mmCIF file of C-alpha atoms in Angstrom:
data_model
loop_
_atom_site.group_PDB
_atom_site.id
_atom_site.type_symbol
_atom_site.label_atom_id
_atom_site.label_comp_id
_atom_site.label_asym_id
_atom_site.label_seq_id
_atom_site.Cartn_x
_atom_site.Cartn_y
_atom_site.Cartn_z
ATOM 1 C CA MET I 45 14.043 7.491 30.539
ATOM 2 C CA ILE I 46 10.174 8.824 32.002
ATOM 3 C CA ALA I 47 9.500 11.690 29.576
ATOM 4 C CA TRP I 48 10.084 9.218 26.966
ATOM 5 C CA LEU I 49 7.886 7.019 28.818
ATOM 6 C CA LEU I 50 5.416 10.082 29.340
ATOM 7 C CA PHE I 51 5.963 10.881 25.018
ATOM 8 C CA PHE I 52 5.232 7.366 23.878
ATOM 9 C CA ILE I 53 2.327 7.760 26.176
ATOM 10 C CA TYR I 54 1.035 10.621 24.698
ATOM 11 C CA MET I 55 1.545 10.144 21.124
ATOM 12 C CA GLU I 56 -0.207 6.200 21.646
ATOM 13 C CA GLU I 57 -2.945 8.907 23.029
ATOM 14 C CA TYR I 58 -2.748 10.827 20.415
ATOM 15 C CA PHE I 59 -3.089 8.461 17.841
ATOM 16 C CA LYS I 60 -5.967 6.573 18.839
ATOM 17 C CA GLN I 61 -8.167 9.516 19.071
ATOM 18 C CA LYS I 62 -6.844 9.968 15.102
ATOM 19 C CA ILE I 63 -8.340 6.529 14.480
ATOM 20 C CA ARG I 64 -12.471 6.466 14.044
ATOM 21 C CA ASN I 65 -14.165 3.735 16.411
ATOM 22 C CA VAL I 66 -16.846 1.942 14.346
ATOM 23 C CA PRO I 67 -19.365 -0.270 15.970
ATOM 24 C CA ASN I 68 -20.625 -3.504 14.859
ATOM 25 C CA PHE I 69 -18.348 -3.704 12.362
ATOM 26 C CA PRO I 70 -17.620 -6.069 10.166
ATOM 27 C CA LYS I 71 -20.143 -7.638 11.711
ATOM 28 C CA GLU I 72 -23.025 -6.733 14.592
ATOM 29 C CA GLY I 73 -20.967 -6.436 18.085
ATOM 30 C CA ILE I 74 -17.708 -5.601 16.885
ATOM 31 C CA MET I 75 -15.788 -1.899 17.851
ATOM 32 C CA PHE I 76 -13.868 -2.045 14.137
ATOM 33 C CA ARG I 77 -10.838 0.465 14.857
ATOM 34 C CA ASP I 78 -10.669 2.465 10.975
ATOM 35 C CA ILE I 79 -7.402 4.096 10.002
ATOM 36 C CA THR I 80 -8.809 5.688 7.266
ATOM 37 C CA THR I 81 -9.066 8.688 9.709
ATOM 38 C CA LEU I 82 -5.977 8.795 10.957
ATOM 39 C CA ILE I 83 -3.787 8.742 7.454
ATOM 40 C CA ASN I 84 -6.471 11.162 6.359
ATOM 41 C CA ASP I 85 -4.290 13.933 8.248
ATOM 42 C CA LYS I 86 -1.302 13.893 7.051
ATOM 43 C CA GLU I 87 -0.073 15.803 9.467
ATOM 44 C CA SER I 88 -0.740 12.498 12.200
ATOM 45 C CA PHE I 89 0.545 10.263 8.465
ATOM 46 C CA ARG I 90 3.637 11.994 9.046
ATOM 47 C CA LEU I 91 3.588 11.082 12.370
ATOM 48 C CA GLY I 92 2.426 7.672 12.084
ATOM 49 C CA ALA I 93 4.904 6.507 9.368
ATOM 50 C CA GLU I 94 7.916 8.521 12.027
ATOM 51 C CA ALA I 95 6.129 6.590 15.321
ATOM 52 C CA LEU I 96 6.420 3.323 12.741
ATOM 53 C CA TYR I 97 10.212 3.761 11.443
ATOM 54 C CA ARG I 98 11.447 4.545 15.333
ATOM 55 C CA PHE I 99 10.563 0.452 15.788
ATOM 56 C CA SER I 100 13.210 -0.424 12.835
ATOM 57 C CA ASN I 101 15.903 1.854 12.084
ATOM 58 C CA ASP I 102 17.947 0.360 14.190
ATOM 59 C CA GLN I 103 17.347 -3.496 12.852
ATOM 60 C CA GLN I 104 19.502 -3.284 9.958
ATOM 61 C CA ILE I 105 16.479 -3.972 7.743
ATOM 62 C CA ASP I 106 17.029 -6.034 4.015
ATOM 63 C CA LYS I 107 13.263 -6.251 3.013
ATOM 64 C CA VAL I 108 9.959 -5.009 4.340
ATOM 65 C CA VAL I 109 6.887 -7.186 3.419
ATOM 66 C CA GLY I 110 3.786 -6.150 3.747
ATOM 67 C CA ILE I 111 0.416 -8.211 3.450
ATOM 68 C CA GLU I 112 -2.170 -7.603 1.585
ATOM 69 C CA SER I 113 -4.082 -5.212 1.622
ATOM 70 C CA ARG I 114 -3.872 -2.523 4.102
ATOM 71 C CA GLY I 115 -0.105 -3.552 5.039
ATOM 72 C CA PHE I 116 0.980 -1.725 2.206
ATOM 73 C CA ILE I 117 0.443 1.468 3.361
ATOM 74 C CA PHE I 118 2.695 2.456 5.435
ATOM 75 C CA GLY I 119 5.063 -1.338 3.836
ATOM 76 C CA GLY I 120 5.822 0.928 1.012
ATOM 77 C CA LEU I 121 6.394 3.728 2.930
ATOM 78 C CA LEU I 122 8.410 1.991 6.230
ATOM 79 C CA ALA I 123 10.909 0.162 2.699
ATOM 80 C CA HIS I 124 11.818 3.382 1.337
ATOM 81 C CA GLN I 125 12.316 5.504 5.215
ATOM 82 C CA LEU I 126 14.226 2.365 6.109
ATOM 83 C CA GLY I 127 16.097 1.486 2.848
ATOM 84 C CA ALA I 128 14.568 -1.775 1.995
ATOM 85 C CA GLY I 129 13.159 -3.420 -0.101
ATOM 86 C CA LEU I 130 9.186 -4.082 -0.530
ATOM 87 C CA VAL I 131 8.031 -7.675 -1.229
ATOM 88 C CA LEU I 132 3.983 -8.300 -0.622
ATOM 89 C CA VAL I 133 1.931 -11.591 1.082
ATOM 90 C CA ARG I 134 -1.207 -12.042 -0.671
ATOM 91 C CA LYS I 135 -3.883 -13.638 -0.637
ATOM 92 C CA PRO I 136 -3.507 -16.130 -3.481
ATOM 93 C CA GLY I 137 -3.895 -16.513 -7.245
ATOM 94 C CA LYS I 138 -3.261 -12.596 -7.390
ATOM 95 C CA LEU I 139 0.900 -12.939 -7.533
ATOM 96 C CA PRO I 140 1.784 -13.718 -11.308
ATOM 97 C CA TYR I 141 5.382 -15.719 -10.410
ATOM 98 C CA LYS I 142 5.376 -19.280 -8.837
ATOM 99 C CA THR I 143 5.389 -18.531 -5.225
ATOM 100 C CA LEU I 144 4.796 -20.526 -1.577
ATOM 101 C CA ARG I 145 1.639 -20.736 -0.092
ATOM 102 C CA GLN I 146 0.627 -21.605 3.077
ATOM 103 C CA SER I 147 -2.723 -21.806 4.609
ATOM 104 C CA TYR I 148 -4.071 -20.950 7.721
ATOM 105 C CA VAL I 149 -7.169 -21.283 10.556
ATOM 106 C CA LEU I 150 -9.737 -18.910 10.485
ATOM 107 C CA GLU I 151 -12.584 -18.513 13.312
ATOM 108 C CA TYR I 152 -14.650 -20.141 9.850
ATOM 109 C CA GLY I 153 -13.063 -21.846 7.845
ATOM 110 C CA GLU I 154 -9.279 -21.060 6.395
ATOM 111 C CA ASP I 155 -7.945 -19.048 4.097
ATOM 112 C CA ILE I 156 -4.701 -19.241 2.517
ATOM 113 C CA LEU I 157 -1.744 -16.582 1.136
ATOM 114 C CA GLU I 158 1.006 -16.114 -0.809
ATOM 115 C CA ILE I 159 4.906 -15.763 -1.361
ATOM 116 C CA HIS I 160 7.406 -14.608 -4.520
ATOM 117 C CA THR I 161 9.930 -18.004 -4.627
ATOM 118 C CA ASP I 162 12.074 -15.835 -5.163
ATOM 119 C CA ALA I 163 11.309 -12.236 -2.780
ATOM 120 C CA ILE I 164 13.637 -12.650 -0.028
ATOM 121 C CA LYS I 165 16.834 -14.265 -0.216
ATOM 122 C CA PRO I 166 17.993 -16.439 2.414
ATOM 123 C CA GLY I 167 19.415 -14.819 4.972
ATOM 124 C CA GLU I 168 17.848 -11.110 4.759
ATOM 125 C CA ARG I 169 16.442 -9.143 7.732
ATOM 126 C CA ILE I 170 12.994 -8.782 7.363
ATOM 127 C CA LEU I 171 10.317 -7.260 9.032
ATOM 128 C CA LEU I 172 6.730 -8.043 9.105
ATOM 129 C CA HIS I 173 4.706 -5.449 8.947
ATOM 130 C CA ASP I 174 0.848 -5.016 8.532
ATOM 131 C CA ASP I 175 -1.958 -2.924 9.658
ATOM 132 C CA LEU I 176 -3.778 -5.414 12.747
ATOM 133 C CA LEU I 177 -2.708 -7.320 14.913
ATOM 134 C CA ALA I 178 -6.366 -9.525 15.825
ATOM 135 C CA THR I 179 -5.736 -13.264 16.528
ATOM 136 C CA GLY I 180 -2.624 -13.259 14.243
ATOM 137 C CA GLY I 181 -3.366 -15.968 11.491
ATOM 138 C CA THR I 182 -2.964 -14.475 9.790
ATOM 139 C CA ALA I 183 0.967 -12.511 10.362
ATOM 140 C CA ARG I 184 1.810 -16.495 12.132
ATOM 141 C CA ALA I 185 1.128 -17.627 8.358
ATOM 142 C CA ALA I 186 3.020 -14.570 6.689
ATOM 143 C CA CYS I 187 5.631 -15.218 9.093
ATOM 144 C CA ASP I 188 6.033 -18.978 7.684
ATOM 145 C CA LEU I 189 6.417 -17.645 4.196
ATOM 146 C CA ILE I 190 9.649 -15.348 5.708
ATOM 147 C CA GLU I 191 11.250 -17.916 7.068
ATOM 148 C CA LYS I 192 10.122 -20.928 4.190
ATOM 149 C CA ALA I 193 11.901 -18.980 1.688
ATOM 150 C CA GLY I 194 14.752 -18.603 3.869
ATOM 151 C CA GLY I 195 14.124 -15.222 5.968
ATOM 152 C CA VAL I 196 14.952 -14.002 8.762
ATOM 153 C CA VAL I 197 11.841 -12.219 11.291
ATOM 154 C CA VAL I 198 13.785 -9.995 13.226
ATOM 155 C CA GLN I 199 10.412 -7.256 14.050
ATOM 156 C CA LEU I 200 6.841 -7.537 12.910
ATOM 157 C CA SER I 201 5.174 -3.916 13.140
ATOM 158 C CA PHE I 202 1.630 -2.618 13.368
ATOM 159 C CA ILE I 203 -0.707 0.124 13.582
ATOM 160 C CA VAL I 204 -2.893 -2.142 15.968
ATOM 161 C CA GLU I 205 -3.127 -4.155 18.643
ATOM 162 C CA LEU I 206 -6.251 -6.084 19.954
ATOM 163 C CA ALA I 207 -4.071 -7.520 22.902
ATOM 164 C CA PHE I 208 -7.547 -9.083 24.009
ATOM 165 C CA LEU I 209 -7.829 -11.595 21.691
ATOM 166 C CA GLY I 210 -4.038 -12.873 22.517
ATOM 167 C CA GLY I 211 -2.381 -12.374 18.779
ATOM 168 C CA LYS I 212 1.142 -11.651 20.599
ATOM 169 C CA ALA I 213 1.221 -15.543 21.966
ATOM 170 C CA LYS I 214 2.180 -17.077 18.607
ATOM 171 C CA PHE I 215 4.944 -14.002 17.897
ATOM 172 C CA GLU I 216 6.837 -14.940 21.606
ATOM 173 C CA GLY I 217 10.865 -15.124 21.089
ATOM 174 C CA TYR I 218 10.058 -12.346 18.663
ATOM 175 C CA LYS I 219 10.028 -7.885 18.884
ATOM 176 C CA VAL I 220 6.320 -6.976 18.594
ATOM 177 C CA ASP I 221 5.676 -3.555 17.945
ATOM 178 C CA SER I 222 2.325 -1.704 17.345
ATOM 179 C CA LEU I 223 1.536 2.341 17.295
ATOM 180 C CA VAL I 224 -1.477 2.063 19.424
ATOM 181 C CA THR I 225 -3.165 -0.740 21.446
ATOM 182 C CA TYR I 226 -6.586 -1.899 22.343
ATOM 183 C CA GLN I 227 -7.112 -3.758 25.991
ATOM 184 C CA GLY I 228 -10.017 -4.075 25.947
ATOM 185 C CA GLU I 229 -12.488 -4.318 22.795
ATOM 186 C CA MET N 439 16.270 19.792 -22.364
ATOM 187 C CA ILE N 440 17.425 17.232 -24.976
ATOM 188 C CA ALA N 441 20.027 16.306 -21.892
ATOM 189 C CA TRP N 442 16.359 15.389 -20.100
ATOM 190 C CA LEU N 443 15.102 13.455 -22.074
ATOM 191 C CA LEU N 444 17.593 11.003 -23.342
ATOM 192 C CA PHE N 445 17.402 10.411 -18.905
ATOM 193 C CA PHE N 446 13.907 9.728 -18.871
ATOM 194 C CA ILE N 447 14.622 7.541 -22.160
ATOM 195 C CA TYR N 448 17.209 5.574 -20.403
ATOM 196 C CA MET N 449 15.242 5.741 -16.727
ATOM 197 C CA GLU N 450 12.577 4.086 -18.987
ATOM 198 C CA GLU N 451 14.544 1.292 -19.634
ATOM 199 C CA TYR N 452 16.098 0.691 -16.790
ATOM 200 C CA PHE N 453 12.683 0.332 -14.750
ATOM 201 C CA LYS N 454 10.911 -2.324 -18.317
ATOM 202 C CA GLN N 455 14.864 -3.733 -16.663
ATOM 203 C CA LYS N 456 13.668 -4.446 -13.379
ATOM 204 C CA ILE N 457 9.731 -5.225 -14.833
ATOM 205 C CA ARG N 458 9.336 -8.579 -14.689
ATOM 206 C CA ASN N 459 7.083 -10.157 -17.887
ATOM 207 C CA VAL N 460 5.082 -12.870 -17.050
ATOM 208 C CA PRO N 461 3.126 -14.623 -19.989
ATOM 209 C CA ASN N 462 -0.017 -15.526 -20.014
ATOM 210 C CA PHE N 463 -1.023 -14.668 -17.181
ATOM 211 C CA PRO N 464 -4.287 -13.686 -15.425
ATOM 212 C CA LYS N 465 -5.108 -16.103 -19.336
ATOM 213 C CA GLU N 466 -3.660 -16.977 -22.312
ATOM 214 C CA GLY N 467 -2.322 -14.544 -23.699
ATOM 215 C CA ILE N 468 -1.826 -11.878 -21.544
ATOM 216 C CA MET N 469 1.904 -10.782 -20.836
ATOM 217 C CA PHE N 470 1.783 -9.232 -17.784
ATOM 218 C CA ARG N 471 4.180 -6.358 -16.503
ATOM 219 C CA ASP N 472 5.327 -7.401 -12.601
ATOM 220 C CA ILE N 473 6.356 -4.465 -11.051
ATOM 221 C CA THR N 474 7.001 -6.226 -7.810
ATOM 222 C CA THR N 475 10.780 -6.918 -8.715
ATOM 223 C CA LEU N 476 10.723 -3.624 -9.511
ATOM 224 C CA ILE N 477 9.935 -3.156 -5.809
ATOM 225 C CA ASN N 478 11.891 -6.140 -4.553
ATOM 226 C CA ASP N 479 15.470 -4.036 -5.514
ATOM 227 C CA LYS N 480 16.002 -1.035 -2.495
ATOM 228 C CA GLU N 481 17.770 0.725 -5.572
ATOM 229 C CA SER N 482 15.056 0.479 -8.304
ATOM 230 C CA PHE N 483 12.355 1.200 -5.519
ATOM 231 C CA ARG N 484 13.722 3.631 -4.415
ATOM 232 C CA LEU N 485 14.104 5.026 -7.757
ATOM 233 C CA GLY N 486 11.353 4.284 -9.084
ATOM 234 C CA ALA N 487 9.912 6.339 -5.902
ATOM 235 C CA GLU N 488 12.055 10.015 -6.852
ATOM 236 C CA ALA N 489 10.492 9.834 -10.499
ATOM 237 C CA LEU N 490 6.939 9.437 -9.767
ATOM 238 C CA TYR N 491 7.710 12.020 -6.584
ATOM 239 C CA ARG N 492 8.867 14.760 -9.772
ATOM 240 C CA PHE N 493 5.467 14.294 -11.607
ATOM 241 C CA SER N 494 3.685 15.721 -9.215
ATOM 242 C CA ASN N 495 5.694 18.083 -6.816
ATOM 243 C CA ASP N 496 5.264 20.984 -8.026
ATOM 244 C CA GLN N 497 0.521 20.382 -8.482
ATOM 245 C CA GLN N 498 0.619 21.210 -4.274
ATOM 246 C CA ILE N 499 -1.147 18.269 -3.911
ATOM 247 C CA ASP N 500 -3.528 17.770 -1.077
ATOM 248 C CA LYS N 501 -4.926 13.997 -1.062
ATOM 249 C CA VAL N 502 -3.014 11.329 -3.081
ATOM 250 C CA VAL N 503 -5.521 8.681 -4.044
ATOM 251 C CA GLY N 504 -4.253 4.653 -3.808
ATOM 252 C CA ILE N 505 -6.749 2.555 -5.875
ATOM 253 C CA GLU N 506 -7.225 -0.727 -3.787
ATOM 254 C CA SER N 507 -4.943 -2.824 -3.248
ATOM 255 C CA ARG N 508 -1.254 -2.620 -5.602
ATOM 256 C CA GLY N 509 -2.410 1.342 -5.738
ATOM 257 C CA PHE N 510 -1.201 1.671 -1.710
ATOM 258 C CA ILE N 511 2.525 0.238 -2.089
ATOM 259 C CA PHE N 512 3.521 4.164 -4.113
ATOM 260 C CA GLY N 513 0.548 5.961 -3.081
ATOM 261 C CA GLY N 514 1.222 5.872 0.688
ATOM 262 C CA LEU N 515 4.497 6.634 0.131
ATOM 263 C CA LEU N 516 3.528 9.404 -2.203
ATOM 264 C CA ALA N 517 1.174 11.093 -0.029
ATOM 265 C CA HIS N 518 4.184 11.199 2.226
ATOM 266 C CA GLN N 519 6.698 12.647 0.210
ATOM 267 C CA LEU N 520 4.457 15.032 -0.931
ATOM 268 C CA GLY N 521 3.271 16.123 2.760
ATOM 269 C CA ALA N 522 -0.408 14.820 1.839
ATOM 270 C CA GLY N 523 -2.703 12.641 3.096
ATOM 271 C CA LEU N 524 -3.660 9.341 1.490
ATOM 272 C CA VAL N 525 -7.799 8.635 0.653
ATOM 273 C CA LEU N 526 -8.148 4.913 0.133
ATOM 274 C CA VAL N 527 -10.197 3.499 -2.946
ATOM 275 C CA ARG N 528 -11.133 -0.119 -2.222
ATOM 276 C CA LYS N 529 -13.646 -3.237 -3.362
ATOM 277 C CA PRO N 530 -17.240 -2.554 -1.782
ATOM 278 C CA GLY N 531 -17.475 -3.724 1.638
ATOM 279 C CA LYS N 532 -13.570 -3.142 2.638
ATOM 280 C CA LEU N 533 -14.475 0.479 4.153
ATOM 281 C CA PRO N 534 -16.157 0.765 7.599
ATOM 282 C CA TYR N 535 -17.909 3.532 7.071
ATOM 283 C CA LYS N 536 -20.760 5.728 4.588
ATOM 284 C CA THR N 537 -19.536 5.699 1.554
ATOM 285 C CA LEU N 538 -19.991 7.144 -1.658
ATOM 286 C CA ARG N 539 -20.796 4.807 -4.228
ATOM 287 C CA GLN N 540 -19.144 3.410 -8.194
ATOM 288 C CA SER N 541 -20.290 1.231 -10.208
ATOM 289 C CA TYR N 542 -17.676 0.519 -13.748
ATOM 290 C CA VAL N 543 -17.505 -1.772 -16.752
ATOM 291 C CA LEU N 544 -15.467 -4.195 -17.005
ATOM 292 C CA GLU N 545 -14.754 -6.913 -20.235
ATOM 293 C CA TYR N 546 -17.465 -9.550 -18.552
ATOM 294 C CA GLY N 547 -20.387 -8.071 -16.081
ATOM 295 C CA GLU N 548 -19.156 -5.118 -13.257
ATOM 296 C CA ASP N 549 -17.783 -4.036 -10.273
ATOM 297 C CA ILE N 550 -17.835 -1.157 -7.328
ATOM 298 C CA LEU N 551 -15.328 1.203 -6.309
ATOM 299 C CA GLU N 552 -15.351 2.737 -2.899
ATOM 300 C CA ILE N 553 -14.362 5.664 -1.277
ATOM 301 C CA HIS N 554 -15.369 7.025 2.152
ATOM 302 C CA THR N 555 -17.773 10.851 1.833
ATOM 303 C CA ASP N 556 -15.860 12.305 4.342
ATOM 304 C CA ALA N 557 -12.139 11.757 2.761
ATOM 305 C CA ILE N 558 -12.204 14.200 0.743
ATOM 306 C CA LYS N 559 -13.211 17.762 1.711
ATOM 307 C CA PRO N 560 -14.779 20.279 -1.318
ATOM 308 C CA GLY N 561 -11.840 21.769 -3.482
ATOM 309 C CA GLU N 562 -8.758 19.146 -1.696
ATOM 310 C CA ARG N 563 -5.969 18.683 -4.903
ATOM 311 C CA ILE N 564 -6.303 15.177 -5.482
ATOM 312 C CA LEU N 565 -3.605 13.203 -6.904
ATOM 313 C CA LEU N 566 -5.158 9.589 -8.242
ATOM 314 C CA HIS N 567 -2.875 7.205 -8.211
ATOM 315 C CA ASP N 568 -2.230 3.529 -8.911
ATOM 316 C CA ASP N 569 0.364 0.982 -10.440
ATOM 317 C CA LEU N 570 -1.970 0.062 -13.928
ATOM 318 C CA LEU N 571 -2.915 2.326 -16.926
ATOM 319 C CA ALA N 572 -5.307 -0.225 -19.595
ATOM 320 C CA THR N 573 -8.129 0.716 -20.510
ATOM 321 C CA GLY N 574 -8.818 3.444 -17.793
ATOM 322 C CA GLY N 575 -12.104 1.878 -16.557
ATOM 323 C CA THR N 576 -10.642 1.110 -12.975
ATOM 324 C CA ALA N 577 -9.585 4.866 -12.747
ATOM 325 C CA ARG N 578 -12.362 7.090 -14.376
ATOM 326 C CA ALA N 579 -14.433 5.035 -11.470
ATOM 327 C CA ALA N 580 -12.173 6.523 -8.921
ATOM 328 C CA CYS N 581 -11.766 10.089 -10.240
ATOM 329 C CA ASP N 582 -15.569 10.057 -11.231
ATOM 330 C CA LEU N 583 -15.539 9.288 -6.773
ATOM 331 C CA ILE N 584 -12.763 11.652 -6.192
ATOM 332 C CA GLU N 585 -15.130 14.318 -7.841
ATOM 333 C CA LYS N 586 -18.005 13.638 -7.128
ATOM 334 C CA ALA N 587 -16.636 14.017 -3.048
ATOM 335 C CA GLY N 588 -15.992 16.969 -4.473
ATOM 336 C CA GLY N 589 -12.174 16.539 -5.051
ATOM 337 C CA VAL N 590 -10.574 17.656 -8.322
ATOM 338 C CA VAL N 591 -8.741 15.715 -9.878
ATOM 339 C CA VAL N 592 -5.364 18.103 -10.855
ATOM 340 C CA GLN N 593 -2.992 15.015 -12.069
ATOM 341 C CA LEU N 594 -3.146 10.655 -12.579
ATOM 342 C CA SER N 595 -0.463 8.768 -11.818
ATOM 343 C CA PHE N 596 0.729 4.882 -12.665
ATOM 344 C CA ILE N 597 3.726 2.993 -12.176
ATOM 345 C CA VAL N 598 2.713 1.599 -15.836
ATOM 346 C CA GLU N 599 0.606 2.316 -18.720
ATOM 347 C CA LEU N 600 0.665 -0.501 -21.228
ATOM 348 C CA ALA N 601 -0.550 2.651 -24.341
ATOM 349 C CA PHE N 602 -1.754 0.029 -26.923
ATOM 350 C CA LEU N 603 -5.859 -0.273 -25.035
ATOM 351 C CA GLY N 604 -6.092 3.755 -25.303
ATOM 352 C CA GLY N 605 -6.426 4.055 -21.369
ATOM 353 C CA LYS N 606 -6.204 7.745 -21.744
ATOM 354 C CA ALA N 607 -8.519 8.013 -24.043
ATOM 355 C CA LYS N 608 -10.975 9.153 -20.236
ATOM 356 C CA PHE N 609 -8.833 11.136 -19.194
ATOM 357 C CA GLU N 610 -8.938 14.176 -21.827
ATOM 358 C CA GLY N 611 -7.153 17.005 -20.534
ATOM 359 C CA TYR N 612 -6.373 15.677 -17.067
ATOM 360 C CA LYS N 613 -1.935 15.182 -16.515
ATOM 361 C CA VAL N 614 -1.756 11.757 -17.202
ATOM 362 C CA ASP N 615 1.943 10.912 -15.851
ATOM 363 C CA SER N 616 2.900 6.490 -16.162
ATOM 364 C CA LEU N 617 7.049 5.683 -15.232
ATOM 365 C CA VAL N 618 6.723 3.175 -17.904
ATOM 366 C CA THR N 619 4.740 2.869 -21.140
ATOM 367 C CA TYR N 620 3.854 -0.327 -23.352
ATOM 368 C CA GLN N 621 2.876 0.834 -27.304
ATOM 369 C CA GLY N 622 2.440 -3.183 -27.829
ATOM 370 C CA GLU N 623 2.142 -6.336 -25.811
#
């Protein structure tokens, strides 16, 4: 048990070292956690995929839902490893067939996400995946879409959680896992 | 040899049946080939990944480059299966670090793609992957970016090729593979 905990702390530190910190992106005062360096390195990419897979491999996942567009990177990989199908949640106008829509509030204004009406069968067990859990607005909207479509969100997984933004509070009662968590900026 | 050819024809027909045809998307007169149904089904998703992997598994690929955003779906999966790193080519303003840029001509106007300056090491063997080969403008711009960065594009792979748009002509001397090819609209 303690050995596992130490291993987890070690791995989180490893992944943090593989993530590039870019100050003032996308705007002044924000420290952007850039995962492109983590996926660029075949070894950390492989280990990241392995860790995400281990979060979910006992959850009997039917479908992985990836949020546009960085959620597709590990979303496809996770679906494949878990023997599940992959569903895309996208910005409006990108999905060609009939969709369900969900609007959500941003810092300034609002945005919309869509999912195909036939992407999820009622009762299917869903893993929702994205690269980043910040305020949780996007993931919450995606979660609502999945539940509207009749899916059961059994887990959410992220590469990076910015814990100081409190997004996890939007997912009480859900299983939420992240590769790395930042407690402060 | 003939058995393989028959198998390939059979598999192409199978993938075509898994792709949804959406008329008049994104605009009047266009038949959109919707791969969301192919990836939604865990079995066709698995077989699609397997077929794409077989196109490239003898090419000693160092990095897979996926084009935003549908190129990320199988891009991550392919990189993982090939033991390679993954590189993102994105629309302007999305990549947080220093980038190389390439503009390209669209039907109306032009667009720009970016890649991180440090994403590819000189001489690395690159598989460029996207969901769709249409006129080839996007893939050509991505190819130019990779070569500017010092990479060697050893192969391009796509889910769907719209052969009647002639995109392949932009890649003479390159190895180009697609899961399915449409000869006409």
